CSV table of C-alpha atoms and ligand atoms in Angstrom, one decimal:
chain,number,residue,atom,x,y,z
A,1,UNK,CA,140.5,91.0,82.4
A,2,UNK,CA,139.7,94.4,83.8
A,3,UNK,CA,140.2,96.0,87.2
A,4,UNK,CA,137.0,97.6,88.6
A,5,UNK,CA,138.0,101.0,90.1
A,6,UNK,CA,136.1,104.0,91.4
A,7,UNK,CA,137.3,107.2,89.8
A,8,UNK,CA,137.1,110.5,91.6
A,9,UNK,CA,136.2,112.7,88.7
A,10,UNK,CA,135.3,115.8,90.7
A,11,UNK,CA,136.5,118.9,88.8
A,12,UNK,CA,138.4,116.8,86.3
A,13,UNK,CA,138.2,117.2,82.5
A,14,UNK,CA,136.4,114.5,80.5
A,15,UNK,CA,136.0,114.7,76.7
A,16,UNK,CA,133.2,113.0,74.9
A,17,UNK,CA,133.4,112.7,71.2
A,18,UNK,CA,129.9,112.3,69.7
A,19,UNK,CA,126.5,113.6,70.6
A,20,UNK,CA,124.1,110.6,70.3
A,21,UNK,CA,121.9,109.0,72.9
A,22,UNK,CA,124.5,106.4,73.8
A,23,UNK,CA,127.0,109.1,74.8
A,24,UNK,CA,124.3,110.8,76.9
A,25,UNK,CA,124.1,107.8,79.3
A,26,UNK,CA,127.9,107.9,79.8
A,27,UNK,CA,128.0,111.7,80.1
A,28,UNK,CA,125.2,111.6,82.7
A,29,UNK,CA,127.2,109.2,84.9
A,30,UNK,CA,130.3,111.4,84.5
A,31,UNK,CA,128.4,114.6,85.4
A,32,UNK,CA,126.8,112.9,88.4
A,33,UNK,CA,130.3,112.0,89.6
A,34,UNK,CA,131.3,115.7,89.3
A,35,UNK,CA,133.4,115.4,86.1
A,36,UNK,CA,133.7,118.5,83.8
A,37,UNK,CA,132.5,117.2,80.4
A,38,UNK,CA,133.3,118.8,77.1
A,39,UNK,CA,131.3,117.3,74.2
A,40,UNK,CA,132.9,117.5,70.8
A,41,UNK,CA,130.3,117.0,68.0
A,42,UNK,CA,128.7,118.7,65.1
A,43,UNK,CA,125.3,117.6,66.3
A,44,UNK,CA,123.9,116.5,69.6
A,45,UNK,CA,120.7,114.8,70.5
A,46,UNK,CA,118.0,116.5,72.5
A,47,UNK,CA,119.0,115.2,75.9
A,48,UNK,CA,122.6,116.3,75.4
A,49,UNK,CA,121.4,119.7,74.1
A,50,UNK,CA,119.4,120.1,77.3
A,51,UNK,CA,122.5,119.3,79.4
A,52,UNK,CA,124.5,121.9,77.4
A,53,UNK,CA,121.8,124.5,77.8
A,54,UNK,CA,121.8,124.2,81.6
A,55,UNK,CA,125.6,124.4,81.6
A,56,UNK,CA,126.1,120.8,83.0
A,57,UNK,CA,128.3,120.0,80.0
A,58,UNK,CA,130.1,122.2,77.5
A,59,UNK,CA,129.4,121.5,73.8
A,60,UNK,CA,132.0,122.5,71.1
A,61,UNK,CA,130.4,122.3,67.7
A,62,UNK,CA,133.1,120.7,65.7
A,63,UNK,CA,134.4,117.6,64.1
A,64,UNK,CA,136.9,115.6,66.1
A,65,UNK,CA,140.2,117.4,65.6
A,66,UNK,CA,142.7,114.9,66.8
A,67,UNK,CA,145.1,114.8,69.9
A,68,UNK,CA,144.7,118.6,70.8
A,69,UNK,CA,141.0,117.9,71.6
A,70,UNK,CA,141.9,115.4,74.2
A,71,UNK,CA,144.5,117.7,75.9
A,72,UNK,CA,144.2,117.6,79.6
A,73,UNK,CA,141.5,115.0,79.7
A,74,UNK,CA,141.5,112.3,82.5
A,75,UNK,CA,139.0,110.3,80.6
A,76,UNK,CA,137.7,110.1,77.1
A,77,UNK,CA,134.3,108.8,75.7
A,78,UNK,CA,134.4,107.6,72.1
A,79,UNK,CA,130.9,107.6,70.7
A,80,UNK,CA,130.8,109.5,67.4
A,81,UNK,CA,129.1,106.5,65.8
A,82,UNK,CA,131.7,106.6,63.0
A,83,UNK,CA,133.9,103.5,63.3
A,84,UNK,CA,137.0,105.2,61.8
A,85,UNK,CA,136.6,108.3,64.0
A,86,UNK,CA,136.1,106.3,67.2
A,87,UNK,CA,139.2,104.2,66.3
A,88,UNK,CA,141.2,107.4,66.0
A,89,UNK,CA,139.9,108.7,69.3
A,90,UNK,CA,140.8,105.5,71.0
A,91,UNK,CA,144.3,105.5,69.5
A,92,UNK,CA,144.9,109.2,70.4
A,93,UNK,CA,143.7,108.5,74.0
A,94,UNK,CA,146.1,105.6,74.1
A,95,UNK,CA,149.0,107.8,73.0
A,96,UNK,CA,148.1,110.3,75.6
A,97,UNK,CA,147.9,107.5,78.3
A,98,UNK,CA,144.3,108.4,79.0
A,99,UNK,CA,141.5,105.9,79.6
A,100,UNK,CA,138.9,105.7,76.9
A,101,UNK,CA,135.4,104.4,77.2
A,102,UNK,CA,133.8,103.2,74.0
A,103,UNK,CA,130.0,103.5,73.6
A,104,UNK,CA,128.0,102.2,70.7
A,105,UNK,CA,128.8,99.4,68.3
A,106,UNK,CA,132.4,98.9,69.3
A,107,UNK,CA,132.0,99.7,72.9
A,108,UNK,CA,134.1,96.7,73.9
A,109,UNK,CA,137.2,98.1,72.1
A,110,UNK,CA,137.7,101.0,74.6
A,111,UNK,CA,140.4,100.7,77.3
A,112,UNK,CA,137.8,101.4,80.0
A,113,UNK,CA,134.3,100.2,80.5
A,114,UNK,CA,131.5,101.8,82.4
A,115,UNK,CA,129.7,99.5,84.7
A,116,UNK,CA,125.9,99.5,85.0
A,117,UNK,CA,125.2,101.2,88.3
A,118,UNK,CA,122.3,101.7,90.7
A,119,UNK,CA,122.3,103.7,93.9
A,120,UNK,CA,120.4,102.1,96.8
A,121,UNK,CA,119.4,104.2,99.8
A,122,UNK,CA,119.8,102.1,102.9
A,123,UNK,CA,119.4,103.3,106.5
A,124,UNK,CA,123.3,103.3,106.8
A,125,UNK,CA,123.7,105.4,103.8
A,126,UNK,CA,123.8,105.0,100.0
A,127,UNK,CA,125.3,101.9,98.5
A,128,UNK,CA,126.2,101.8,94.8
A,129,UNK,CA,125.8,98.5,93.0
A,130,UNK,CA,128.0,98.3,89.9
A,131,UNK,CA,128.2,95.4,87.5
A,132,UNK,CA,130.8,94.8,84.7
A,133,UNK,CA,129.8,92.0,82.4
A,134,UNK,CA,132.5,91.9,79.8
A,135,UNK,CA,130.9,94.6,77.7
A,136,UNK,CA,127.4,93.1,77.7
A,137,UNK,CA,125.5,96.1,79.0
A,138,UNK,CA,122.1,94.4,79.0
A,139,UNK,CA,123.4,91.6,81.2
A,140,UNK,CA,125.1,94.1,83.5
A,141,UNK,CA,122.0,96.2,83.7
A,142,UNK,CA,119.9,93.1,84.6
A,143,UNK,CA,122.3,91.9,87.3
A,144,UNK,CA,122.5,95.4,88.8
A,145,UNK,CA,118.8,95.7,89.0
A,146,UNK,CA,118.4,92.3,90.6
A,147,UNK,CA,121.1,92.9,93.2
A,148,UNK,CA,119.7,96.4,93.9
A,149,UNK,CA,116.2,95.1,94.4
A,150,UNK,CA,117.4,92.3,96.7
A,151,UNK,CA,119.1,95.0,98.8
A,152,UNK,CA,116.1,97.3,98.6
A,153,UNK,CA,113.8,94.5,99.5
A,154,UNK,CA,115.5,94.0,102.8
A,155,UNK,CA,116.4,90.4,102.1
A,156,UNK,CA,120.0,90.8,103.0
A,157,UNK,CA,120.8,91.1,106.7
A,158,UNK,CA,122.9,94.3,107.0
A,159,UNK,CA,123.2,94.5,110.7
A,160,UNK,CA,126.5,95.7,112.0
A,161,UNK,CA,128.0,95.9,108.5
A,162,UNK,CA,128.4,99.6,108.9
A,163,UNK,CA,130.1,101.2,111.9
A,164,UNK,CA,127.6,102.8,114.2
A,165,UNK,CA,128.5,106.2,115.6
A,166,UNK,CA,126.6,108.6,117.8
A,167,UNK,CA,122.9,108.6,117.9
A,168,UNK,CA,120.8,105.7,116.5
A,169,UNK,CA,117.5,105.9,114.8
A,170,UNK,CA,113.9,105.0,115.3
A,171,UNK,CA,111.4,103.9,112.6
A,172,UNK,CA,107.7,103.4,113.2
A,173,UNK,CA,106.9,100.6,110.8
A,174,UNK,CA,103.3,99.7,110.0
A,175,UNK,CA,103.4,95.9,109.8
A,176,UNK,CA,100.0,95.5,108.2
A,177,UNK,CA,97.2,93.3,109.6
A,178,UNK,CA,99.5,90.4,110.4
A,179,UNK,CA,99.5,88.5,107.2
A,180,UNK,CA,102.7,87.6,105.3
A,181,UNK,CA,103.3,89.8,102.3
A,182,UNK,CA,101.5,92.9,103.6
A,183,UNK,CA,104.5,94.5,105.1
A,184,UNK,CA,106.0,97.2,102.9
A,185,UNK,CA,109.4,96.9,101.2
A,186,UNK,CA,110.7,99.9,103.2
A,187,UNK,CA,109.5,98.2,106.3
A,188,UNK,CA,111.5,95.0,105.5
A,189,UNK,CA,114.6,97.1,104.6
A,190,UNK,CA,114.5,98.8,108.0
A,191,UNK,CA,114.0,95.4,109.8
A,192,UNK,CA,117.1,94.1,108.0
A,193,UNK,CA,119.2,96.8,109.7
A,194,UNK,CA,117.6,97.2,113.1
A,195,UNK,CA,119.4,96.2,116.3
A,196,UNK,CA,116.2,96.3,118.3
A,197,UNK,CA,112.6,95.6,117.3
A,198,UNK,CA,109.8,96.7,119.6
A,199,UNK,CA,106.7,94.8,118.6
A,200,UNK,CA,103.0,95.0,119.3
A,201,UNK,CA,100.7,92.0,119.8
A,202,UNK,CA,99.1,92.5,116.4
A,203,UNK,CA,102.4,93.0,114.5
A,204,UNK,CA,103.2,90.3,111.9
A,205,UNK,CA,104.5,87.4,113.9
A,206,UNK,CA,106.2,85.5,111.1
A,207,UNK,CA,108.4,88.6,110.4
A,208,UNK,CA,109.6,88.5,114.0
A,209,UNK,CA,110.3,84.9,113.9
A,210,UNK,CA,112.5,85.3,110.8
A,211,UNK,CA,114.8,87.8,112.5
A,212,UNK,CA,118.3,86.5,113.4
A,213,UNK,CA,118.9,85.7,117.1
A,214,UNK,CA,121.2,88.7,117.4
A,215,UNK,CA,118.3,91.1,117.1
A,216,UNK,CA,116.7,92.0,120.4
A,217,UNK,CA,112.9,91.7,120.1
A,218,UNK,CA,111.0,93.4,122.9
A,219,UNK,CA,107.4,92.4,122.9
A,220,UNK,CA,105.2,95.2,124.3
A,221,UNK,CA,102.1,93.3,123.1
A,222,UNK,CA,98.9,94.8,124.4
A,223,UNK,CA,96.1,92.4,124.8
A,224,UNK,CA,92.9,94.3,125.6
A,225,UNK,CA,92.8,95.2,129.3
A,226,UNK,CA,96.3,93.9,129.8
A,227,UNK,CA,98.9,96.5,129.1
A,228,UNK,CA,102.2,94.8,129.2
A,229,UNK,CA,104.1,98.0,129.0
A,230,UNK,CA,102.6,101.4,129.5
A,231,UNK,CA,102.8,103.9,126.7
A,232,UNK,CA,105.3,106.1,128.6
A,233,UNK,CA,107.5,103.1,129.1
A,234,UNK,CA,107.4,102.2,125.4
A,235,UNK,CA,108.3,105.8,124.5
A,236,UNK,CA,111.2,105.7,127.0
A,237,UNK,CA,112.4,102.4,125.6
A,238,UNK,CA,112.5,103.8,122.1
A,239,UNK,CA,114.4,106.9,123.2
A,240,UNK,CA,116.9,105.0,125.4
A,241,UNK,CA,117.8,102.5,122.7
A,242,UNK,CA,118.2,105.2,120.0
A,243,UNK,CA,120.3,107.4,122.3
A,244,UNK,CA,122.6,104.3,123.0
A,245,UNK,CA,123.3,104.4,119.2
A,246,UNK,CA,121.1,101.5,118.2
A,247,UNK,CA,118.7,101.3,115.2
A,248,UNK,CA,115.2,100.7,116.5
A,249,UNK,CA,112.2,99.5,114.5
A,250,UNK,CA,108.9,100.0,116.3
A,251,UNK,CA,106.8,97.4,114.5
A,252,UNK,CA,103.1,98.0,114.8
A,253,UNK,CA,100.0,96.3,113.6
A,254,UNK,CA,98.3,97.9,110.6
A,255,UNK,CA,99.2,101.5,110.0
A,256,UNK,CA,101.1,103.4,112.8
A,257,UNK,CA,98.9,106.4,112.6
A,258,UNK,CA,95.5,104.6,112.6
A,259,UNK,CA,94.5,104.2,116.3
A,260,UNK,CA,98.0,103.1,116.9
A,261,UNK,CA,99.6,105.9,119.0
A,262,UNK,CA,102.2,106.4,116.3
A,263,UNK,CA,102.0,110.1,116.6
A,264,UNK,CA,102.7,110.0,120.3
A,265,UNK,CA,105.7,107.8,119.9
A,266,UNK,CA,107.1,110.1,117.2
A,267,UNK,CA,106.7,113.2,119.2
A,268,UNK,CA,108.3,111.6,122.3
A,269,UNK,CA,111.4,110.6,120.2
A,270,UNK,CA,111.6,114.0,118.5
A,271,UNK,CA,111.4,115.8,121.8
A,272,UNK,CA,114.7,114.1,122.6
A,273,UNK,CA,116.2,115.0,119.3
A,274,UNK,CA,115.8,111.6,117.7
A,275,UNK,CA,114.7,111.6,114.0
A,276,UNK,CA,111.9,109.3,113.3
A,277,UNK,CA,110.9,107.7,110.0
A,278,UNK,CA,107.3,106.7,109.7
A,279,UNK,CA,106.6,103.8,107.3
A,280,UNK,CA,102.9,103.5,106.5
A,281,UNK,CA,101.2,100.2,106.7
A,282,UNK,CA,98.2,98.4,105.4
A,283,UNK,CA,95.5,99.3,107.9
A,284,UNK,CA,93.1,96.6,109.1
A,285,UNK,CA,90.3,99.2,108.9
A,286,UNK,CA,90.4,98.8,105.1
A,287,UNK,CA,92.2,95.5,104.5
A,288,UNK,CA,90.2,93.3,106.9
A,289,UNK,CA,86.8,94.2,105.4
A,290,UNK,CA,88.5,93.6,102.0
A,291,UNK,CA,89.5,90.1,103.1
A,292,UNK,CA,85.8,89.4,103.6
A,293,UNK,CA,85.0,90.7,100.2
A,294,UNK,CA,83.7,94.0,101.5
A,295,UNK,CA,84.9,97.2,99.8
A,296,UNK,CA,84.5,100.1,102.3
A,297,UNK,CA,83.2,102.3,99.4
A,298,UNK,CA,81.4,101.1,96.4
A,299,UNK,CA,79.8,103.2,93.6
A,300,UNK,CA,76.1,103.4,94.2
A,301,UNK,CA,76.3,101.8,97.6
A,302,UNK,CA,78.6,103.8,99.9
A,303,UNK,CA,80.5,107.0,99.1
A,304,UNK,CA,82.5,107.2,102.3
A,305,UNK,CA,83.5,105.5,105.5
A,306,UNK,CA,84.3,106.3,109.1
A,307,UNK,CA,86.7,104.5,111.3
A,308,UNK,CA,85.9,104.7,115.0
A,309,UNK,CA,86.6,102.6,118.1
A,310,UNK,CA,83.3,102.5,119.8
A,311,UNK,CA,80.0,104.0,120.7
A,312,UNK,CA,81.2,107.4,122.0
A,313,UNK,CA,81.9,108.9,118.5
A,314,UNK,CA,78.9,107.2,116.8
A,315,UNK,CA,76.4,109.9,117.2
A,316,UNK,CA,78.6,112.2,115.1
A,317,UNK,CA,78.8,109.7,112.2
A,318,UNK,CA,76.5,110.0,109.1
A,319,UNK,CA,73.7,107.6,109.9
A,320,UNK,CA,72.7,106.4,106.4
A,321,UNK,CA,73.4,102.8,105.6
A,322,UNK,CA,75.2,104.3,102.5
A,323,UNK,CA,77.9,105.5,104.8
A,324,UNK,CA,80.2,102.6,106.0
A,325,UNK,CA,81.2,102.5,109.7
A,326,UNK,CA,84.3,100.5,110.6
A,327,UNK,CA,84.7,99.7,114.2
A,328,UNK,CA,88.2,98.8,115.5
A,329,UNK,CA,88.7,97.4,119.0
A,330,UNK,CA,85.0,97.1,119.0
A,331,UNK,CA,84.3,93.6,120.4
A,332,UNK,CA,84.1,94.4,124.1
A,333,UNK,CA,81.8,97.3,123.5
A,334,UNK,CA,79.7,95.7,120.8
A,335,UNK,CA,76.3,95.9,122.5
A,336,UNK,CA,76.7,99.6,123.4
A,337,UNK,CA,77.9,100.3,119.8
A,338,UNK,CA,74.8,98.6,118.4
A,339,UNK,CA,72.6,100.7,120.7
A,340,UNK,CA,74.3,103.9,119.5
A,341,UNK,CA,74.1,102.9,115.8
A,342,UNK,CA,70.4,102.2,116.1
A,343,UNK,CA,69.7,105.3,118.2
A,344,UNK,CA,71.3,107.4,115.4
A,345,UNK,CA,68.6,106.2,113.0
A,346,UNK,CA,70.0,103.2,111.2
A,347,UNK,CA,67.4,100.5,110.5
A,348,UNK,CA,67.5,97.2,112.5
A,349,UNK,CA,67.9,95.5,109.1
A,350,UNK,CA,71.2,97.3,108.4
A,351,UNK,CA,73.8,94.7,107.4
A,352,UNK,CA,76.9,94.1,109.7
A,353,UNK,CA,79.9,91.9,109.4
A,354,UNK,CA,82.4,90.9,112.1
A,355,UNK,CA,85.7,89.7,110.7
A,356,UNK,CA,87.9,88.0,113.3
A,357,UNK,CA,91.6,87.5,112.7
A,358,UNK,CA,91.3,89.0,109.2
A,359,UNK,CA,93.8,87.8,106.6
A,360,UNK,CA,95.2,85.2,109.0
A,361,UNK,CA,94.8,81.5,108.3
A,362,UNK,CA,91.9,81.2,110.8
A,363,UNK,CA,89.9,84.2,109.6
A,364,UNK,CA,86.2,84.0,110.4
A,365,UNK,CA,83.5,86.1,109.0
A,366,UNK,CA,80.1,86.5,110.7
A,367,UNK,CA,77.3,88.4,109.1
A,368,UNK,CA,74.2,89.7,110.8
A,369,UNK,CA,71.9,92.7,111.0
A,370,UNK,CA,72.1,95.4,113.5
A,371,UNK,CA,69.0,94.0,115.1
A,372,UNK,CA,70.4,90.5,115.7
A,373,UNK,CA,74.1,91.2,115.9
A,374,UNK,CA,74.5,91.0,119.7
A,375,UNK,CA,72.8,87.6,119.8
A,376,UNK,CA,74.6,86.3,116.8
A,377,UNK,CA,78.0,87.5,118.1
A,378,UNK,CA,77.3,85.9,121.5
A,379,UNK,CA,76.2,82.6,119.8
A,380,UNK,CA,79.4,82.2,117.8
A,381,UNK,CA,81.6,83.6,120.5
A,382,UNK,CA,83.2,86.6,118.7
A,383,UNK,CA,86.7,87.5,120.0
A,384,UNK,CA,89.4,90.1,119.5
A,385,UNK,CA,91.0,91.0,117.2
A,386,UNK,CA,88.1,91.7,115.0
A,387,UNK,CA,86.8,94.5,112.7
A,388,UNK,CA,83.1,95.3,112.6
A,389,UNK,CA,81.7,96.7,109.4
A,390,UNK,CA,78.3,98.4,109.3
A,391,UNK,CA,76.4,99.4,106.2
A,392,UNK,CA,75.1,98.3,102.8
A,393,UNK,CA,78.5,97.4,101.5
A,394,UNK,CA,78.3,94.3,103.7
A,395,UNK,CA,75.9,92.9,101.1
A,396,UNK,CA,78.8,92.6,98.7
A,397,UNK,CA,80.4,90.0,100.9
A,398,UNK,CA,80.1,86.3,99.8
A,399,UNK,CA,79.3,85.5,103.4
A,400,UNK,CA,76.2,87.8,103.2
A,401,UNK,CA,75.1,86.3,99.8
A,402,UNK,CA,75.5,82.8,101.2
A,403,UNK,CA,73.1,83.5,104.1
A,404,UNK,CA,70.7,86.1,102.9
A,405,UNK,CA,68.3,86.0,100.0
A,406,UNK,CA,69.0,89.5,98.6
A,407,UNK,CA,66.4,90.4,96.1
A,408,UNK,CA,68.6,93.1,94.6
A,409,UNK,CA,72.3,92.6,95.2
A,410,UNK,CA,74.2,95.9,94.9
A,411,UNK,CA,75.4,96.9,91.5
A,412,UNK,CA,77.2,100.1,90.5
A,413,UNK,CA,75.0,102.5,88.5
A,414,UNK,CA,75.6,102.6,84.8
A,415,UNK,CA,76.8,106.2,84.6
A,416,UNK,CA,77.1,107.2,88.2
A,417,UNK,CA,79.6,109.6,89.4
A,418,UNK,CA,83.2,108.4,90.1
A,419,UNK,CA,84.1,107.8,93.7
B,501,SAH,N1,96.9,100.5,113.7
B,501,SAH,C1,96.1,99.4,113.5
B,501,SAH,C2,94.9,99.4,114.4
B,501,SAH,C3,95.2,99.2,115.9
B,501,SAH,S1,93.8,99.1,116.9
B,501,SAH,C4,95.7,99.3,112.0
B,501,SAH,O1,95.9,100.3,111.3
B,501,SAH,O2,95.2,98.3,111.6
B,501,SAH,C5,93.7,97.3,117.1
B,501,SAH,C6,92.5,96.8,116.4
B,501,SAH,O3,92.8,96.6,115.0
B,501,SAH,C7,92.0,95.5,116.8
B,501,SAH,O4,91.2,95.6,118.0
B,501,SAH,C8,91.1,95.1,115.6
B,501,SAH,O5,89.9,95.8,115.6
B,501,SAH,C9,91.9,95.6,114.5
B,501,SAH,N2,92.8,94.6,113.9
B,501,SAH,C10,94.1,94.6,113.6
B,501,SAH,N3,94.5,93.5,113.0
B,501,SAH,C11,93.4,92.8,112.8
B,501,SAH,C12,93.2,91.5,112.1
B,501,SAH,N4,94.2,90.9,111.5
B,501,SAH,N5,91.9,91.1,112.1
B,501,SAH,C13,90.9,91.8,112.6
B,501,SAH,N6,91.1,92.9,113.2
B,501,SAH,C14,92.3,93.4,113.3
């Protein structure tokens, strides 16, 4: 039986006997905790030598000299690698009523055991996970890693576990295109601690449904042409909640900074002295074409891509079919965009794909050419949300291959330049 305790080692003397790699791990932990380490050894490994060089530990080049070496130590590390010497160190520490950690072959024999630890940075602060496993360091290491990754992954609901004082926080979290699994780990972590979640229409719905009832979810969903809450009102809401001491996740579709007004929301919060963390998301501009088998760049086919919302910006975009154009929020203005794309010089035969509800269970891919896109879209009844992709890369989509007899499907050049 052992009693797990936390030692305040700041400024306290710790003696390590031995200079091998096993000692280094223990010494590092002690140094990190602020202990003043003296290493007693005739030889030290490279890592320990480096610590001695920077002055993080003191190294006395000597054989273990008995009880005087341990004088004044609060803690001893026995790791000389010599069974007889380590036994003497343990016995001397015992006589001096000082705890002794064994490292190496007989690590279990020491009067103290180092746990395997990991520090996890959570929105509330840093949590240290430590595991003792009866001297089995491998097991302890594995358990520590599992627990730390569960915490890091946001799977544990940590709301109201830490006292909230003063000002709260705001995080703009990119929720990805709506599919399960495309929200980042950091995003989940923040959602596991937020008091309030302010969500967009295109934010991942399943995530919202999994939140406990105690979390206030404010839906500021913007359907096209129907602004449920004006941008200023959203900014005010974020500020008010944070100033009231609450943790706020602003959950957005895709990436917060891609046509998502994330920048405006951040500035509005910062103007009121609220720190904002921005968590990038998987943007639909890239992920939704990918879901239809379309890479936005492809060696020998397209070397770049432009993301725009509609016809106004199109005259400025490179007009070759080897430059991919991705239109977001483009369904309502499809006809005008097609006119602008053709006017810029793209051929009527330029391939186009419209991907509706990308990565969601009812995703639909429609392929056409610029010349017949408007008619095709009307015939199938294309609706928001959808991403429109224009350019030769569309020929890589299985949907194109299934409907078009391409004499020469795109292939990367043999020794083309890297992209
Ligand atoms: N910030 C978001 C884009 C917001 S603009 C991002 O990075 O993805 C909203 C537009 O995104 C929609 O009109 C549509 O064009 C596109 N969009 C978002 N999610 C989509 C999805 N699952 N399928 C198709 N289009 C999507």
